[in-house]
Short mmCIF file of C-alpha atoms in Angstrom, two decimals:
data_model
loop_
_atom_site.label_atom_id
_atom_site.label_comp_id
_atom_site.label_asym_id
_atom_site.label_seq_id
_atom_site.Cartn_x
_atom_site.Cartn_y
_atom_site.Cartn_z
CA MET R 18 5.05 -5.48 -12.18
CA ALA R 19 3.97 -4.47 -8.56
CA ARG R 20 1.35 -7.39 -8.00
CA SER R 21 3.60 -9.92 -8.54
CA TYR R 22 6.59 -7.94 -6.17
CA VAL R 23 2.91 -9.23 -3.99
CA ALA R 24 2.95 -12.68 -4.66
CA GLU R 25 6.72 -12.82 -4.27
CA ALA R 26 6.66 -11.41 -0.53
CA ARG R 27 4.68 -14.28 0.00
CA ARG R 28 6.46 -16.82 -2.41
CA ARG R 29 9.63 -16.41 -0.75
CA ALA R 30 7.88 -16.50 2.63
CA LEU R 31 8.90 -12.93 4.28
CA GLY R 32 6.10 -12.06 6.23
CA ARG R 33 3.70 -9.95 6.44
CA ARG R 34 3.19 -6.85 5.25
CA ARG R 35 2.06 -5.89 8.83
CA GLU R 36 5.27 -7.34 9.76
CA ARG R 37 8.30 -6.32 8.21
CA ILE R 38 7.13 -3.23 8.08
CA GLY R 39 8.03 -2.58 11.58
CA PRO R 40 11.95 -3.38 10.79
CA ILE R 41 11.80 -1.46 7.48
CA VAL R 42 11.32 1.93 9.19
CA GLU R 43 13.84 0.26 12.03
CA ARG R 44 16.37 0.57 9.34
CA LEU R 45 15.60 3.12 7.57
CA ALA R 46 15.33 5.56 9.91
CA VAL R 47 19.23 4.29 10.69
CA GLU R 48 20.31 4.26 7.27
CA HIS R 49 18.82 8.27 6.61
CA SER R 50 19.35 9.80 10.26
CA ASP R 51 18.69 12.71 8.16
CA ALA R 52 15.51 12.60 5.87
CA THR R 53 13.57 15.24 6.25
CA ILE R 54 11.20 17.91 4.36
CA ALA R 55 13.69 19.76 1.88
CA LEU R 56 11.30 22.78 1.63
CA ARG R 57 12.75 25.19 3.53
CA PHE R 58 10.46 27.99 5.44
CA ARG R 59 9.90 28.98 9.24
CA SER R 60 6.03 29.78 9.45
CA ASP R 61 3.10 27.80 8.89
CA VAL R 62 2.04 29.82 6.08
CA GLU R 63 5.58 29.46 4.30
CA LEU R 64 5.20 25.66 4.57
CA LEU R 65 1.76 25.49 2.93
CA ILE R 66 2.88 28.11 0.07
CA SER R 67 5.86 26.02 -0.20
CA VAL R 68 3.91 23.01 -0.55
CA MET R 69 1.40 23.87 -3.02
CA LEU R 70 4.32 26.27 -4.94
CA SER R 71 5.94 22.26 -4.90
CA ALA R 72 3.86 20.96 -7.79
CA GLN R 73 5.30 19.99 -11.11
CA THR R 74 8.40 21.67 -10.33
CA THR R 75 11.66 20.17 -7.84
CA ASP R 76 12.32 21.39 -4.15
CA VAL R 77 14.99 22.66 -5.15
CA ASN R 78 13.53 25.28 -7.08
CA VAL R 79 11.52 26.04 -4.95
CA ASN R 80 13.08 26.88 -2.28
CA ARG R 81 14.96 29.55 -4.59
CA VAL R 82 12.53 31.32 -5.70
CA THR R 83 10.88 31.43 -1.53
CA GLU R 84 14.14 32.99 -0.87
CA ARG R 85 12.97 35.90 -2.19
CA LEU R 86 9.77 35.38 -2.04
CA PHE R 87 9.58 34.94 1.82
CA THR R 88 11.52 38.34 2.49
CA LYS R 89 8.09 40.00 0.35
CA TYR R 90 5.24 37.68 1.84
CA ARG R 91 4.80 37.38 5.52
CA ARG R 92 1.63 37.27 6.11
CA PRO R 93 -1.63 36.10 4.07
CA GLU R 94 -2.73 39.31 3.74
CA ASP R 95 0.72 40.52 1.97
CA TYR R 96 -0.50 37.78 -0.99
CA LEU R 97 -3.52 39.13 -1.58
CA ALA R 98 -1.94 42.72 -1.66
CA VAL R 99 -0.22 43.05 -4.52
CA PRO R 100 -1.78 43.49 -8.25
CA VAL R 101 -2.28 39.15 -9.75
CA GLU R 102 0.64 39.99 -12.37
CA GLU R 103 2.56 41.12 -9.71
CA LEU R 104 2.73 38.00 -7.68
CA GLU R 105 2.70 35.86 -11.10
CA GLN R 106 5.89 37.67 -11.77
CA ASP R 107 7.44 36.23 -8.76
CA ILE R 108 6.41 32.55 -8.85
CA PHE R 109 6.92 32.82 -12.56
CA ALA R 110 9.77 29.95 -12.00
CA THR R 111 8.07 27.70 -9.87
CA GLY R 112 6.33 27.03 -13.37
CA PHE R 113 2.21 26.48 -13.67
CA TYR R 114 2.36 30.34 -11.79
CA ARG R 115 -1.27 31.33 -13.18
CA GLN R 116 -3.00 28.77 -11.72
CA LYS R 117 -1.19 28.71 -8.58
CA THR R 118 -1.22 32.47 -7.84
CA LYS R 119 -5.00 31.74 -8.54
CA SER R 120 -4.80 29.19 -6.19
CA ILE R 121 -2.23 31.11 -3.32
CA ARG R 122 -4.32 33.86 -3.67
CA GLY R 123 -7.73 31.90 -3.01
CA ALA R 124 -5.76 29.93 -0.04
CA MET R 125 -5.01 32.90 1.66
CA ARG R 126 -8.87 34.41 1.83
CA VAL R 127 -10.53 31.70 2.80
CA LEU R 128 -7.15 31.31 5.50
CA LEU R 129 -8.28 34.81 6.65
CA ASP R 130 -11.80 34.26 6.53
CA GLU R 131 -12.42 31.42 8.11
CA PHE R 132 -9.17 30.53 10.31
CA ASP R 133 -7.98 34.23 11.44
CA GLY R 134 -5.97 33.96 9.32
CA GLU R 135 -3.74 30.31 11.06
CA VAL R 136 -2.96 27.27 8.68
CA PRO R 137 -5.18 24.37 10.23
CA ARG R 138 -4.40 21.21 11.23
CA ARG R 139 -7.23 19.19 10.12
CA LEU R 140 -7.34 17.23 6.96
CA ASP R 141 -10.79 18.13 6.42
CA ASP R 142 -9.74 21.98 6.85
CA LEU R 143 -6.80 22.02 4.41
CA MET R 144 -8.04 20.82 1.84
CA ARG R 145 -10.91 23.26 2.36
CA LEU R 146 -8.23 25.85 0.87
CA PRO R 147 -7.98 26.48 -2.96
CA GLY R 148 -5.91 24.67 -4.66
CA VAL R 149 -4.74 22.29 -1.56
CA ALA R 150 -6.04 18.16 -2.62
CA ARG R 151 -5.08 15.74 -0.30
CA LYS R 152 -1.00 15.05 -1.37
CA THR R 153 -1.09 18.55 0.07
CA ALA R 154 -2.95 19.12 2.70
CA ASN R 155 -1.07 15.16 3.93
CA VAL R 156 2.13 17.49 3.06
CA VAL R 157 1.11 20.10 5.42
CA ALA R 158 -0.78 18.29 8.42
CA ALA R 159 1.97 15.60 9.10
CA GLU R 160 4.92 19.00 9.13
CA LEU R 161 2.38 20.38 10.90
CA GLY R 162 3.36 17.57 14.07
CA HIS R 163 -0.53 15.65 12.72
CA ALA R 164 0.28 13.73 10.45
CA GLN R 165 -3.23 11.98 10.13
CA GLY R 166 -2.16 10.10 6.95
CA ILE R 167 0.71 9.79 4.11
CA VAL R 168 2.04 11.23 2.21
CA VAL R 169 2.19 9.32 -1.63
CA ASP R 170 4.57 11.09 -4.12
CA THR R 171 6.70 9.32 -6.58
CA HIS R 172 9.04 7.22 -4.52
CA VAL R 173 6.45 7.24 -2.27
CA ARG R 174 4.34 4.54 -4.60
CA ARG R 175 7.47 2.72 -5.95
CA LEU R 176 9.20 1.87 -3.10
CA SER R 177 5.73 0.70 -2.02
CA GLN R 178 5.41 -1.16 -4.76
CA ARG R 179 8.64 -3.04 -4.76
CA LEU R 180 8.76 -3.74 -0.64
CA GLY R 181 5.30 -5.65 -1.86
CA LEU R 182 2.92 -3.54 0.95
CA THR R 183 0.80 -2.71 -2.05
CA ARG R 184 -0.20 -4.02 -5.20
CA TYR R 185 -2.11 -0.84 -6.04
CA GLU R 186 -1.45 2.13 -8.74
CA ASP R 187 -3.60 4.15 -7.55
CA PRO R 188 -2.37 6.52 -4.62
CA VAL R 189 -5.38 6.88 -2.91
CA LYS R 190 -5.42 2.79 -2.98
CA ILE R 191 -1.68 2.81 -1.54
CA GLU R 192 -2.39 5.52 0.97
CA ARG R 193 -5.33 2.43 2.16
CA ASP R 194 -3.46 0.43 2.41
CA LEU R 195 -0.33 1.99 4.12
CA VAL R 196 -2.46 3.04 6.91
CA ARG R 197 -3.70 -0.10 7.71
CA ILE R 198 0.47 -1.59 8.27
CA VAL R 199 2.17 1.37 9.22
CA PRO R 200 1.99 2.33 12.89
CA ARG R 201 0.61 6.19 13.40
CA ALA R 202 3.19 7.35 14.77
CA ASP R 203 5.01 6.08 11.91
CA TRP R 204 2.42 7.83 9.26
CA GLY R 205 4.94 11.71 9.29
CA ARG R 206 8.18 9.71 9.19
CA LEU R 207 7.04 7.67 6.65
CA PRO R 208 7.34 9.26 3.42
CA HIS R 209 10.77 10.78 4.36
CA LEU R 210 12.42 8.09 4.61
CA LEU R 211 10.83 5.92 2.02
CA ILE R 212 11.59 9.51 0.17
CA TRP R 213 14.90 9.71 0.75
CA HIS R 214 15.69 6.14 -0.14
CA GLY R 215 14.38 6.06 -3.22
CA ARG R 216 17.03 9.12 -4.08
CA ARG R 217 19.74 7.40 -2.55
CA VAL R 218 19.39 3.88 -3.08
CA CYS R 219 16.13 2.81 -4.62
CA VAL R 220 15.79 4.22 -7.95
CA ALA R 221 13.77 3.89 -10.12
CA ARG R 222 16.01 2.51 -13.26
CA SER R 223 19.04 1.05 -11.81
CA PRO R 224 17.98 0.78 -8.12
CA ARG R 225 20.90 -0.63 -6.04
CA CYS R 226 20.03 -3.31 -4.53
CA PRO R 227 23.01 -5.14 -3.27
CA ASP R 228 23.78 -1.89 -1.35
CA CYS R 229 20.07 -1.58 0.79
CA VAL R 230 19.51 -2.55 4.00
CA LEU R 231 16.42 -4.29 2.66
CA VAL R 232 17.86 -6.59 0.54
CA ASP R 233 16.97 -8.78 2.20
CA LEU R 234 12.51 -7.83 3.34
CA CYS R 235 12.11 -6.68 -0.42
CA PRO R 236 11.01 -9.44 -2.56
CA SER R 237 11.69 -7.30 -5.83
CA ALA R 238 15.18 -7.34 -4.80
CA ARG R 239 15.34 -10.63 -7.20
CA LEU R 240 13.11 -9.49 -9.56
CA LEU R 241 15.35 -6.97 -10.29
CA ALA R 242 19.02 -8.46 -11.00
CA GLU R 243 16.89 -10.93 -12.98
CA PRO R 244 17.43 -9.98 -16.90
CA GLY R 245 14.56 -9.56 -19.22
#
């Protein structure tokens, strides 16, 4: 289906991807002026922990857990000072708590051993932390003001496909396509805009195309509206 949207964009002469991305970002920025990360944190370490905990669960659930967690654990050392079982219990509600506990403790140990307890800014350094893959590293780097790539989650993937910005399913290939056409200054905010638009308007099963500010730029709008 994503491939047909790319072809449809050409057929309808909507303009090249690089020409459409500017208006797409501008319109979404007006429509979702409140778009920002939903996770709540007060420090770089809390940001890193929140993003690590968000795997396979909702931001709402993570915020519920971290409200108490971040009162108890304030520094990297704190996550290593308690028994493993205690930390597992404290993050139990986020799911996959054993693996997340192992990753968090490993990441905190590397922060202390190699980065003086500070969260690094470089993507390559972030990905050296246990449990931190590219998506997590991209989120953390962007929120710290050092975006070095574009976060691709389920919303970003779906909207990028529907907008004819990529034909791929693989997040790495989608990111590669987006990086080629999105101005670097927008790498950090584009994912938030697409995520909020995906939650509010371009939902997975029943996209509200008539209410969409991108309808004239979106090659999938007509296809989604057609029966069958």
